[in-house]
Amino acid sequence: MERVVSSATHVDNATDADRVNAWLAKFEPALCGGDRAALEALFVDDCHWRDLLAFTWTITPQVGLKNVVAGLLAAQRRAQARNFEIAKGRTAPRRVKRGGVEVIEAIFGFETATGRGHGLLRLPLAQPEKAWVFSTSLDEIKGYEEPTYGRRPMGNAYSRDGGDNWAVRRAKEQAFADREPTVLIIGAGQSGLSTAARLRMLGIEALCVDRNVRVGDNWRLRYDSLALHNQVSLNHMAYMPFPPHWPKYLPKDMLGTFLEHYAAVMECNVWMETTFVSAEYDDAGGHWNARVRRADGSERMLRPKHILFANGIVGRPNRPKLPGLEDFKGTVMHSHDFREGAAWKDKNALVLGVGNSGHDIAQDLQSRGANVKLIQRGSITVFSVKAAALQHTVYYDEGLPTEDSDLIVSAATYPLAVRNAQMATQRMLEIDKELLAGLEAKGFKLDIGEDGTGYMLKVRRIHSGYYLNCGASELIVSGKIGLIQYEDIDRFVADGALMKDGRVEKADLLVMATGYQNQQVVVRELLGNEVADKVGPVWGLDAEGELKNMYKPTAQKGLWFIGSGLQQARIWSRVIALQIKAREIGLIS
Ligand SMILES: Cc1cc2nc3c(=O)[nH]c(=O)nc-3n(C[C@H](O)[C@H](O)[C@H](O)COP(=O)(O)OP(=O)(O)OC[C@H]3O[C@@H](n4cnc5c(N)ncnc54)[C@H](O)[C@@H]3O)c2cc1C
């Protein structure tokens, strides 16, 4: 497990920086001179390199000495990376324990022929002349630096030069009456907005369309009791962190309000009540013909060069066919449509599905006085939010700037992620020992993933199959929320679920917390079979352990995907924006 600073943090800092400097001083000539033997002498056998754009213009992990060195040498021909040095103004080299290994961890800066970046270096204390983990991330493209801080615009153009003032300019920008957006972003949730903000900083015109009425509805419209399951330090939006007094676990409406302000303040172009209907790629023209439907029913054909799906990586709610459900006389709804449970006081409710939504909804119904039972279809991973926070926020609780924590997080190749998750899972099992024993005693089926990586790798592999406990597990243990195993149900009948032992579990309400269709289904519906087949599945792991089609070029020119939590939106929006910018200025095709 990756874990925080050893007690020796303060010790020997000068020496640690010297060691990092010594490593970088050998690395640069070896890399620039194409000296394979010298490079091989600088890495341990089980070494890892993850490149985010800087060398390879995509997300490239390499594992093992031969692969890392071969990959570096091959990419260096184009990258021409140089000027490696300990990064100024960033977290200084320090001793930490990562994945059970004592290391000197350092952030370094460098440039390439076309950009500037930062990377992470870990030198094992046992062998500090060699690197164990090395990463390289592109921050900016030369000549296209973001107009922030020292590069702020004067602002005269917005008010004093006789032209349109800021408000009029913004209204015109938003309208896209006489021009086309370069990027059409489907969805104005955190993923779409973060990318729109990043693209704006790079001078790329983007338009977010969203079928909801107000920005932030992606959160507001979820069930009333929803608060984030991970902490605020992990979740800040790009450029605009949450206010310092905001709670650790943000309630969904607060987040919705923030997103609405974010869109306005970051000058994101957004068309709400606008549905993306379909698009076809025009190979000859090098753009999409994309149809969007506005609130009044009118349609507009847009011609963006890029389409970014920021639609939540899911499609319509999954509504599995359940035996006898047509006979059930109670109310059936998907978790997507559930708001709050007050109407079900003193009524019997069944909730099918034991993921986060199923648990949250059962807890809400129970707190409103309903008699509620969860129906479990398969085993899942359960950990308390307290135990999970140790893993979630591991880098984000070290008091580092968010950008440094982001760099540390994104250095992990898949094998490192597996190793970290396995170690973290063992720790969480220990922390949650009593809770898990209580659940098992109630017949709750638990697992920790096929390789002991717990919920963390389930997120990457299947995007489901876990619950981070915010209180529902205790209610199951105490019997306040009942538990039924799906295989014990024979079928649904008029007044509930007929069990195989002949009893009827009475129900007035059945909530299906059964998840959503996957993104490939959505792509097929909106972009057609040819594109869906060419691109293949979205999300899940590819052969390198990276997410399929996420945050990097797809097999369809001009088609990109982003989605998931707030941390991912912050980190990957920059990766996508830089890739699009590089194409727009002809750095890559
Ligand atoms: C119950 C629940 C709890 C969660 N808790 C957490 C948590 O604690 N921490 C965390 O980091 N993440 C959490 N997540 C995961 C993730 O952060 C959210 O799903 C988040 O909303 C994803 O943001 P997004 O911007 O990628 O997509 P979404 O928020 O899903 O936004 C997609 C937007 O696209 C729009 N859209 C989709 N299709 C179209 C179309 N064809 N035309 C126009 N508009 C369209 C939708 O209206 C929507 O507004 C949770 C998710 C759920 C469901």
XYZ file of C-alpha atoms and ligand atoms in Angstrom:
642
model
C 0.000 0.000 0.000
C 1.139 3.506 -0.686
C 1.551 5.144 2.643
C 2.548 8.402 4.103
C 5.778 9.861 5.139
C 8.159 7.904 7.278
C 9.351 9.444 10.516
C 12.583 10.254 8.739
C 11.030 12.952 6.520
C 13.033 15.725 8.085
C 16.272 13.780 8.156
C 18.962 14.134 5.593
C 17.075 16.293 3.106
C 20.212 17.748 1.597
C 21.502 14.266 0.904
C 18.222 13.175 -0.601
C 18.208 16.130 -2.989
C 21.846 15.369 -3.815
C 20.963 11.797 -4.645
C 18.137 12.901 -6.890
C 20.411 15.438 -8.568
C 23.064 12.781 -9.057
C 20.537 10.441 -10.658
C 19.163 13.130 -12.969
C 22.693 14.212 -13.900
C 23.451 10.684 -15.117
C 20.039 10.120 -16.645
C 20.030 13.091 -18.985
C 23.266 12.352 -20.880
C 22.401 8.653 -21.042
C 18.982 9.461 -22.509
C 20.152 12.200 -24.857
C 23.156 10.140 -25.979
C 21.033 7.041 -26.589
C 23.324 5.099 -24.243
C 21.363 1.943 -23.489
C 23.899 0.462 -21.055
C 24.132 3.692 -19.066
C 20.343 3.936 -18.900
C 20.009 0.300 -17.834
C 22.398 1.009 -14.986
C 20.005 3.687 -13.705
C 16.900 1.547 -13.123
C 16.168 -1.448 -10.913
C 14.978 -4.596 -12.713
C 11.379 -4.217 -11.551
C 11.077 -0.600 -12.642
C 8.077 1.354 -13.921
C 7.676 4.296 -16.260
C 4.366 5.941 -17.066
C 4.283 8.671 -19.656
C 1.365 11.048 -19.972
C 1.902 12.693 -23.371
C 5.342 14.209 -22.747
C 7.319 11.545 -24.636
C 4.662 9.596 -26.492
C 1.656 11.914 -26.981
C -0.534 9.280 -25.392
C -0.714 7.359 -22.105
C 2.155 4.869 -22.162
C 3.087 2.579 -19.305
C 6.257 0.485 -19.405
C 7.174 -2.145 -16.851
C 10.530 -3.871 -16.343
C 14.066 -2.714 -17.107
C 14.297 -3.713 -20.770
C 10.894 -2.268 -21.649
C 11.418 0.977 -19.782
C 14.804 1.616 -21.376
C 13.701 0.579 -24.860
C 10.596 2.754 -24.543
C 12.569 5.769 -23.378
C 15.135 5.449 -26.146
C 12.504 5.028 -28.845
C 10.414 7.964 -27.657
C 13.367 10.242 -27.056
C 14.098 10.504 -30.778
C 10.979 12.621 -31.179
C 10.636 13.992 -27.652
C 14.183 15.365 -27.294
C 13.672 15.614 -23.563
C 16.264 17.601 -21.606
C 16.956 19.946 -18.725
C 15.883 17.496 -16.065
C 16.150 19.100 -12.626
C 14.461 18.989 -9.243
C 11.302 21.052 -9.737
C 11.397 24.523 -8.265
C 8.391 25.567 -6.203
C 7.109 22.000 -5.903
C 7.347 19.515 -3.046
C 11.022 18.919 -2.277
C 12.556 15.427 -2.382
C 11.597 13.546 0.753
C 11.562 10.094 2.255
C 8.301 8.209 2.140
C 7.139 4.638 2.146
C 5.341 3.640 -1.045
C 4.029 0.178 -1.759
C 5.911 -1.053 1.292
C 9.229 0.307 0.003
C 11.203 3.118 1.645
C 12.050 5.573 -1.101
C 13.289 9.040 -1.815
C 10.438 10.583 -3.770
C 11.171 13.601 -5.933
C 9.312 15.810 -8.374
C 11.429 16.945 -11.285
C 10.856 19.342 -14.152
C 12.005 18.919 -17.757
C 11.320 20.127 -21.262
C 10.928 18.445 -24.602
C 11.184 19.795 -28.137
C 7.600 20.987 -27.918
C 6.600 21.211 -24.282
C 7.363 21.380 -20.610
C 6.454 18.866 -17.974
C 6.982 17.385 -14.562
C 7.644 13.875 -13.458
C 8.021 11.714 -10.416
C 11.108 9.796 -9.413
C 11.352 7.191 -6.672
C 14.781 5.962 -5.635
C 14.591 2.998 -3.220
C 16.546 3.785 -0.053
C 18.149 0.373 -0.316
C 19.548 1.257 -3.770
C 19.325 5.036 -4.165
C 21.474 5.163 -7.285
C 18.689 3.415 -9.265
C 15.112 4.401 -10.044
C 12.163 2.207 -9.204
C 9.372 4.508 -10.379
C 9.712 7.196 -13.032
C 6.942 9.210 -14.634
C 6.748 11.995 -17.184
C 3.693 14.250 -17.624
C 3.238 17.051 -20.100
C 2.051 20.288 -18.468
C 2.092 22.717 -21.366
C 2.966 23.149 -25.017
C 5.617 25.729 -25.782
C 4.112 28.891 -27.195
C 0.653 27.953 -25.920
C 1.066 28.453 -22.177
C -2.131 29.111 -20.229
C -2.913 32.813 -19.675
C -2.900 32.514 -15.891
C -1.198 34.381 -13.022
C 1.700 36.338 -14.563
C 0.153 35.887 -18.028
C -3.290 37.224 -17.122
C -4.844 39.379 -19.841
C -5.056 43.087 -18.977
C -8.829 42.997 -19.394
C -8.994 46.237 -21.389
C -10.564 44.432 -24.297
C -13.528 43.542 -22.099
C -14.565 47.106 -21.332
C -12.426 50.020 -22.422
C -11.501 49.553 -26.052
C -14.866 50.529 -27.449
C -15.895 46.992 -28.387
C -18.388 44.655 -26.742
C -18.082 44.460 -22.985
C -17.481 41.150 -21.254
C -21.153 40.238 -20.820
C -21.978 40.879 -24.476
C -18.879 38.983 -25.613
C -19.805 36.032 -23.464
C -23.358 35.989 -24.791
C -22.017 36.000 -28.365
C -19.451 33.322 -27.605
C -22.113 31.106 -26.074
C -24.483 31.504 -29.016
C -22.135 30.109 -31.686
C -24.404 31.906 -34.147
C -21.783 32.510 -36.815
C -19.155 29.897 -36.099
C -18.630 26.279 -35.105
C -17.135 24.969 -31.871
C -13.866 23.104 -32.399
C -14.888 20.647 -29.701
C -18.402 19.507 -28.902
C -18.632 18.156 -25.374
C -21.580 15.932 -24.538
C -22.400 16.558 -20.895
C -21.883 19.522 -18.589
C -21.080 17.566 -15.435
C -17.710 17.880 -13.750
C -15.930 16.050 -16.590
C -17.366 18.164 -19.389
C -16.931 21.456 -17.552
C -13.345 20.754 -16.449
C -12.381 19.948 -20.029
C -14.204 23.008 -21.369
C -12.286 25.170 -18.867
C -8.950 23.580 -19.818
C -9.636 23.963 -23.547
C -10.517 27.617 -23.074
C -7.139 28.174 -21.415
C -5.563 26.734 -24.545
C -7.581 28.971 -26.842
C -9.808 26.184 -28.181
C -13.500 26.901 -28.602
C -15.589 24.248 -26.926
C -19.319 23.901 -26.437
C -20.892 21.671 -23.790
C -24.414 20.447 -24.463
C -26.488 18.894 -21.709
C -30.096 17.750 -21.707
C -30.629 18.799 -18.092
C -32.199 22.169 -17.269
C -29.472 23.643 -15.053
C -25.756 23.030 -14.778
C -25.318 20.939 -11.629
C -28.489 18.927 -12.199
C -26.283 15.910 -12.875
C -25.851 15.879 -9.086
C -29.025 17.679 -7.939
C -31.333 15.159 -9.569
C -29.856 12.230 -7.664
C -31.458 10.969 -4.457
C -31.687 13.553 -1.695
C -29.482 11.798 0.842
C -26.464 11.583 -1.494
C -23.176 12.977 -0.249
C -19.828 12.155 -1.836
C -18.172 9.015 -0.571
C -14.692 10.453 -0.808
C -13.226 13.544 0.796
C -13.026 17.100 -0.407
C -9.208 17.192 -0.538
C -9.394 14.667 -3.360
C -12.242 16.298 -5.204
C -11.285 19.909 -6.007
C -12.122 21.123 -9.496
C -9.382 22.301 -11.877
C -8.397 25.971 -11.286
C -11.088 26.544 -8.615
C -10.803 24.593 -5.373
C -13.841 24.264 -3.114
C -14.139 26.891 -0.342
C -12.055 26.013 2.725
C -15.038 25.692 5.075
C -16.954 23.251 2.879
C -17.603 19.858 4.485
C -15.297 16.903 3.989
C -18.052 14.901 2.340
C -19.855 17.237 -0.056
C -23.632 16.908 -0.285
C -24.832 16.596 -3.855
C -26.759 19.901 -4.020
C -23.789 21.869 -2.746
C -21.726 20.297 -5.500
C -24.450 21.091 -8.046
C -24.378 24.748 -6.962
C -20.608 24.811 -7.251
C -20.678 23.397 -10.769
C -23.204 26.018 -11.859
C -20.885 28.776 -10.613
C -17.870 27.017 -12.065
C -19.386 27.053 -15.537
C -20.071 30.788 -15.270
C -16.787 31.804 -13.663
C -14.584 29.611 -15.848
C -16.440 30.980 -18.893
C -17.507 27.590 -20.174
C -19.850 27.688 -23.157
C -22.849 25.597 -22.227
C -26.149 24.917 -23.923
C -28.509 23.380 -21.394
C -31.745 21.594 -22.323
C -29.895 20.466 -25.404
C -29.676 16.809 -26.319
C -26.949 15.346 -28.467
C -28.899 13.199 -30.926
C -26.399 11.735 -33.392
C -23.240 12.424 -35.363
C -21.372 11.181 -38.401
C -17.731 11.786 -39.144
C -16.989 13.491 -42.448
C -13.608 12.058 -43.419
C -13.097 14.427 -46.316
C -13.974 17.516 -44.301
C -12.204 16.319 -41.143
C -15.151 17.181 -38.932
C -18.291 15.726 -37.429
C -21.806 16.512 -38.551
C -23.464 16.483 -35.144
C -27.150 16.953 -34.530
C -28.293 18.534 -31.275
C -31.892 19.215 -30.228
C -32.608 22.415 -28.309
C -35.269 23.009 -25.633
C -37.803 24.344 -28.171
C -37.476 21.201 -30.286
C -35.404 22.896 -32.988
C -32.293 21.165 -34.205
C -28.882 22.545 -35.010
C -26.251 20.772 -37.051
C -22.838 21.483 -35.546
C -19.534 20.786 -37.287
C -16.950 20.247 -34.565
C -13.598 18.642 -35.297
C -13.745 16.716 -32.054
C -16.526 15.177 -29.992
C -15.853 14.462 -26.338
C -18.220 12.130 -24.543
C -18.475 13.451 -20.984
C -21.858 11.853 -20.544
C -21.086 9.901 -17.398
C -19.710 6.779 -19.149
C -23.124 5.202 -18.923
C -26.366 5.120 -20.809
C -29.909 4.381 -19.826
C -30.731 2.655 -16.537
C -30.409 -1.147 -16.593
C -33.784 -2.696 -15.865
C -33.231 -6.457 -15.690
C -36.117 -8.773 -16.567
C -37.254 -10.305 -13.270
C -39.498 -13.381 -13.208
C -43.100 -12.435 -12.451
C -42.423 -8.709 -12.224
C -45.373 -8.011 -14.507
C -47.629 -9.461 -11.762
C -46.274 -7.166 -9.052
C -48.888 -4.555 -8.127
C -46.608 -2.246 -6.146
C -44.447 0.593 -7.456
C -41.316 -0.255 -9.426
C -38.664 2.377 -10.023
C -35.012 2.487 -10.978
C -32.601 4.089 -8.521
C -32.152 6.770 -11.213
C -35.705 7.972 -10.487
C -35.623 7.634 -6.701
C -35.491 10.959 -4.836
C -36.320 10.337 -1.164
C -38.195 7.863 0.944
C -40.681 9.926 3.006
C -43.652 8.681 0.978
C -42.799 5.114 2.016
C -43.098 5.560 5.799
C -44.545 2.381 7.359
C -44.553 0.710 3.932
C -42.571 -2.334 2.791
C -39.749 -1.661 0.375
C -37.338 -3.952 -1.456
C -34.145 -2.603 -2.971
C -32.561 -4.817 -5.623
C -28.804 -4.374 -5.888
C -26.209 -3.805 -3.188
C -23.872 -1.230 -4.736
C -23.496 2.302 -3.404
C -26.890 3.461 -4.691
C -28.734 0.395 -3.342
C -27.251 0.863 0.107
C -27.807 4.639 0.160
C -31.424 4.253 -0.916
C -32.114 1.473 1.604
C -30.608 3.669 4.318
C -32.755 6.628 3.265
C -35.926 4.519 3.200
C -35.119 3.072 6.615
C -34.482 6.516 8.105
C -37.907 7.639 6.797
C -39.675 4.813 8.582
C -40.021 2.263 5.778
C -39.560 -1.434 6.410
C -36.785 -2.097 3.924
C -34.888 -5.143 2.703
C -31.950 -5.266 0.355
C -31.826 -8.001 -2.266
C -28.277 -9.176 -2.965
C -27.571 -10.689 -6.387
C -23.828 -11.305 -6.021
C -20.949 -10.751 -3.651
C -19.465 -7.283 -3.360
C -16.610 -5.522 -1.585
C -17.590 -3.453 1.463
C -15.350 -1.088 3.354
C -16.175 1.848 5.584
C -15.611 5.332 4.167
C -13.212 5.805 7.074
C -11.051 2.864 6.009
C -11.380 3.744 2.328
C -10.342 7.331 3.040
C -6.936 6.074 4.106
C -6.481 4.907 0.548
C -8.447 7.593 -1.296
C -6.765 10.492 0.280
C -3.424 8.893 0.929
C -1.495 11.450 -1.091
C -4.074 14.157 -0.610
C -3.700 14.126 3.175
C 0.035 14.641 3.129
C -0.378 18.417 3.040
C 0.954 18.635 -0.516
C -0.403 20.963 -3.198
C -3.117 19.176 -5.169
C -1.025 19.235 -8.366
C 1.776 17.359 -6.581
C -0.627 14.743 -5.259
C -2.090 14.407 -8.772
C 1.377 13.829 -10.194
C 2.092 11.158 -7.583
C -1.228 9.397 -8.233
C -0.789 9.373 -11.979
C 2.695 7.851 -11.829
C 1.352 4.375 -11.031
C 1.444 1.726 -13.739
C -1.090 -1.087 -13.491
C 1.157 -3.515 -11.554
C 1.880 -0.761 -9.043
C -1.824 0.001 -8.750
C -2.504 -3.696 -8.111
C 0.216 -3.923 -5.493
C -1.002 -0.746 -3.750
C -4.600 -1.911 -3.818
C -3.729 -5.337 -2.420
C -1.817 -3.806 0.460
C -4.524 -1.225 1.129
C -7.181 -3.926 1.053
C -5.379 -5.909 3.741
C -5.270 -2.788 5.904
C -8.932 -2.061 5.334
C -9.854 -5.669 6.186
C -8.128 -5.156 9.506
C -9.789 -1.795 10.187
C -13.252 -3.054 9.252
C -12.859 -6.515 10.803
C -15.860 -6.209 13.118
C -18.143 -4.634 10.556
C -17.382 -7.317 7.973
C -17.819 -10.136 10.485
C -21.206 -8.655 11.403
C -22.253 -8.560 7.764
C -21.131 -12.129 7.160
C -23.082 -13.246 10.206
C -26.171 -11.836 8.497
C -25.399 -13.830 5.350
C -24.102 -10.841 3.381
C -21.802 -12.103 0.610
C -18.466 -10.321 0.626
C -15.414 -10.492 -1.590
C -12.223 -8.546 -2.017
C -11.923 -8.924 -5.775
C -10.358 -11.755 -7.766
C -6.813 -10.783 -6.798
C -7.408 -9.170 -3.423
C -7.409 -5.641 -4.822
C -10.740 -4.773 -3.208
C -12.925 -2.016 -4.529
C -10.116 0.025 -6.053
C -9.468 -2.221 -9.016
C -13.175 -3.006 -9.345
C -13.673 0.651 -10.171
C -11.245 0.303 -13.053
C -12.319 -3.129 -14.183
C -16.104 -3.040 -13.941
C -16.989 0.342 -12.417
C -19.231 -1.385 -9.857
C -19.322 -4.222 -7.328
C -18.609 -2.377 -4.097
C -20.093 -0.254 -1.318
C -18.243 2.329 0.730
C -20.190 2.169 3.940
C -21.774 5.354 5.230
C -23.976 3.620 7.800
C -26.146 1.167 5.867
C -23.898 -1.775 6.769
C -24.451 -1.173 10.492
C -28.191 -1.096 9.803
C -27.910 -4.483 8.078
C -25.893 -5.882 10.981
C -28.447 -4.620 13.497
C -31.281 -6.001 11.369
C -32.851 -2.576 10.762
C -32.316 -3.160 7.064
C -33.218 -6.719 6.094
C -31.258 -8.845 3.628
C -32.538 -11.285 1.024
C -30.411 -13.347 -1.325
C -31.717 -13.166 -4.878
C -31.328 -16.901 -5.421
C -33.834 -17.496 -2.592
C -36.542 -15.700 -4.570
C -38.768 -17.820 -6.757
C -40.525 -14.953 -8.552
C -42.323 -11.705 -8.026
C -46.038 -11.878 -7.280
C -48.794 -9.300 -6.800
C -47.855 -8.337 -3.245
C -44.103 -8.886 -3.193
C -41.469 -11.545 -3.738
C -42.422 -15.204 -3.439
C -39.535 -16.983 -1.742
C -38.503 -20.517 -2.608
C -39.578 -21.599 0.893
C -43.135 -20.418 0.123
C -43.116 -17.191 2.173
C -43.962 -13.907 0.497
C -41.730 -10.942 1.235
C -44.376 -8.234 1.110
C -43.499 -5.114 -0.831
C -45.196 -1.852 -1.770
C -42.072 -0.596 -3.530
C -39.281 -2.210 -5.524
C -36.278 -0.019 -6.264
C -33.939 -1.397 -8.916
C -30.458 -0.230 -8.011
C -29.164 -2.183 -10.955
C -26.823 0.246 -12.644
C -26.699 1.570 -16.180
C -25.991 0.462 -19.742
C -22.381 0.674 -20.775
C -20.893 3.359 -22.955
C -20.505 1.168 -26.037
C -24.296 0.828 -26.183
C -24.556 4.620 -26.057
C -21.935 5.034 -28.776
C -23.795 2.559 -30.961
C -27.065 4.450 -30.528
C -25.573 7.888 -31.137
C -22.733 7.285 -33.604
C -23.827 4.057 -35.301
C -22.544 0.493 -35.527
C -19.479 1.213 -37.602
C -17.984 3.648 -35.091
C -19.053 1.531 -32.100
C -17.394 -1.574 -33.590
C -14.257 0.301 -34.569
C -13.839 1.865 -31.122
C -14.876 -1.164 -29.054
C -15.605 -1.196 -25.342
C -15.113 1.965 -23.341
C -13.793 1.548 -19.763
C -12.445 -1.730 -18.364
C -8.777 -2.620 -18.702
C -6.772 -2.905 -21.904
C -3.706 -5.121 -22.353
C -1.481 -2.534 -20.644
C -3.796 -2.133 -17.653
C -4.935 1.300 -18.831
C -8.623 2.130 -19.233
C -9.968 1.230 -22.654
C -10.497 4.298 -24.819
C -10.505 6.670 -21.895
C -8.569 9.956 -21.976
C -6.523 9.044 -25.061
C -7.004 8.753 -28.821
C -9.570 6.202 -29.971
C -9.727 4.295 -33.234
C -12.163 6.947 -34.488
C -10.517 10.231 -35.395
C -11.917 13.144 -33.407
C -13.629 10.975 -30.777
C -12.684 11.177 -27.099
C -14.017 9.932 -23.778
C -13.750 11.263 -20.241
C -15.778 10.493 -17.111
C -15.908 9.270 -13.545
C -15.102 10.988 -10.244
C -14.023 14.533 -9.535
C -10.361 13.610 -9.164
C -10.376 11.968 -12.591
C -12.107 14.994 -14.111
C -9.379 17.261 -12.773
C -6.452 15.101 -13.852
C -7.639 13.812 -17.212
C -9.284 16.995 -18.505
C -5.805 18.449 -18.940
C -4.539 15.332 -20.687
C -7.408 15.485 -23.176
C -7.194 19.243 -23.707
C -3.464 19.061 -24.476
C -3.967 16.234 -26.950
C -6.650 18.176 -28.788
C -4.514 21.333 -28.798
C -1.560 19.400 -30.204
C -3.733 18.227 -33.072
C -5.180 21.648 -33.710
C -1.746 23.241 -34.056
C -0.435 20.363 -36.160
C 2.049 18.933 -33.668
C 0.481 15.531 -34.178
C -2.169 14.231 -36.515
C -24.945 7.646 -6.600
C -23.583 8.052 -7.041
C -22.638 8.430 -6.095
C -21.363 8.840 -6.497
N -20.470 9.243 -5.568
C -19.252 9.692 -5.947
C -18.302 10.186 -5.001
O -18.541 10.125 -3.813
N -17.135 10.700 -5.430
C -16.822 10.747 -6.756
O -15.763 11.261 -7.117
N -17.674 10.231 -7.666
C -18.856 9.715 -7.292
N -19.724 9.227 -8.224
C -19.205 9.003 -9.577
C -19.081 10.263 -10.427
O -18.429 11.321 -9.773
C -20.431 10.748 -10.870
O -21.101 9.742 -11.590
C -20.338 12.006 -11.690
O -21.618 12.536 -11.833
C -19.653 11.790 -13.042
O -19.460 13.032 -13.616
P -19.388 13.203 -15.174
O -19.263 14.661 -15.438
O -18.337 12.303 -15.700
O -20.783 12.639 -15.695
P -22.282 12.957 -15.224
O -22.326 13.637 -13.941
O -23.038 11.683 -15.371
O -22.742 14.000 -16.294
C -23.049 13.634 -17.601
C -23.970 14.663 -18.171
O -24.178 14.332 -19.522
C -25.507 14.632 -19.864
N -25.842 13.815 -21.025
C -25.740 12.478 -21.161
N -26.115 12.103 -22.392
C -26.466 13.229 -23.063
C -26.942 13.507 -24.382
N -27.124 12.541 -25.298
N -27.192 14.792 -24.708
C -27.019 15.790 -23.814
N -26.581 15.584 -22.559
C -26.302 14.324 -22.191
C -26.299 14.300 -18.613
O -27.499 15.034 -18.568
C -25.327 14.701 -17.503
O -25.575 15.991 -16.998
C -21.022 8.817 -7.857
C -21.977 8.420 -8.795
C -23.244 8.042 -8.395
C -24.242 7.592 -9.430
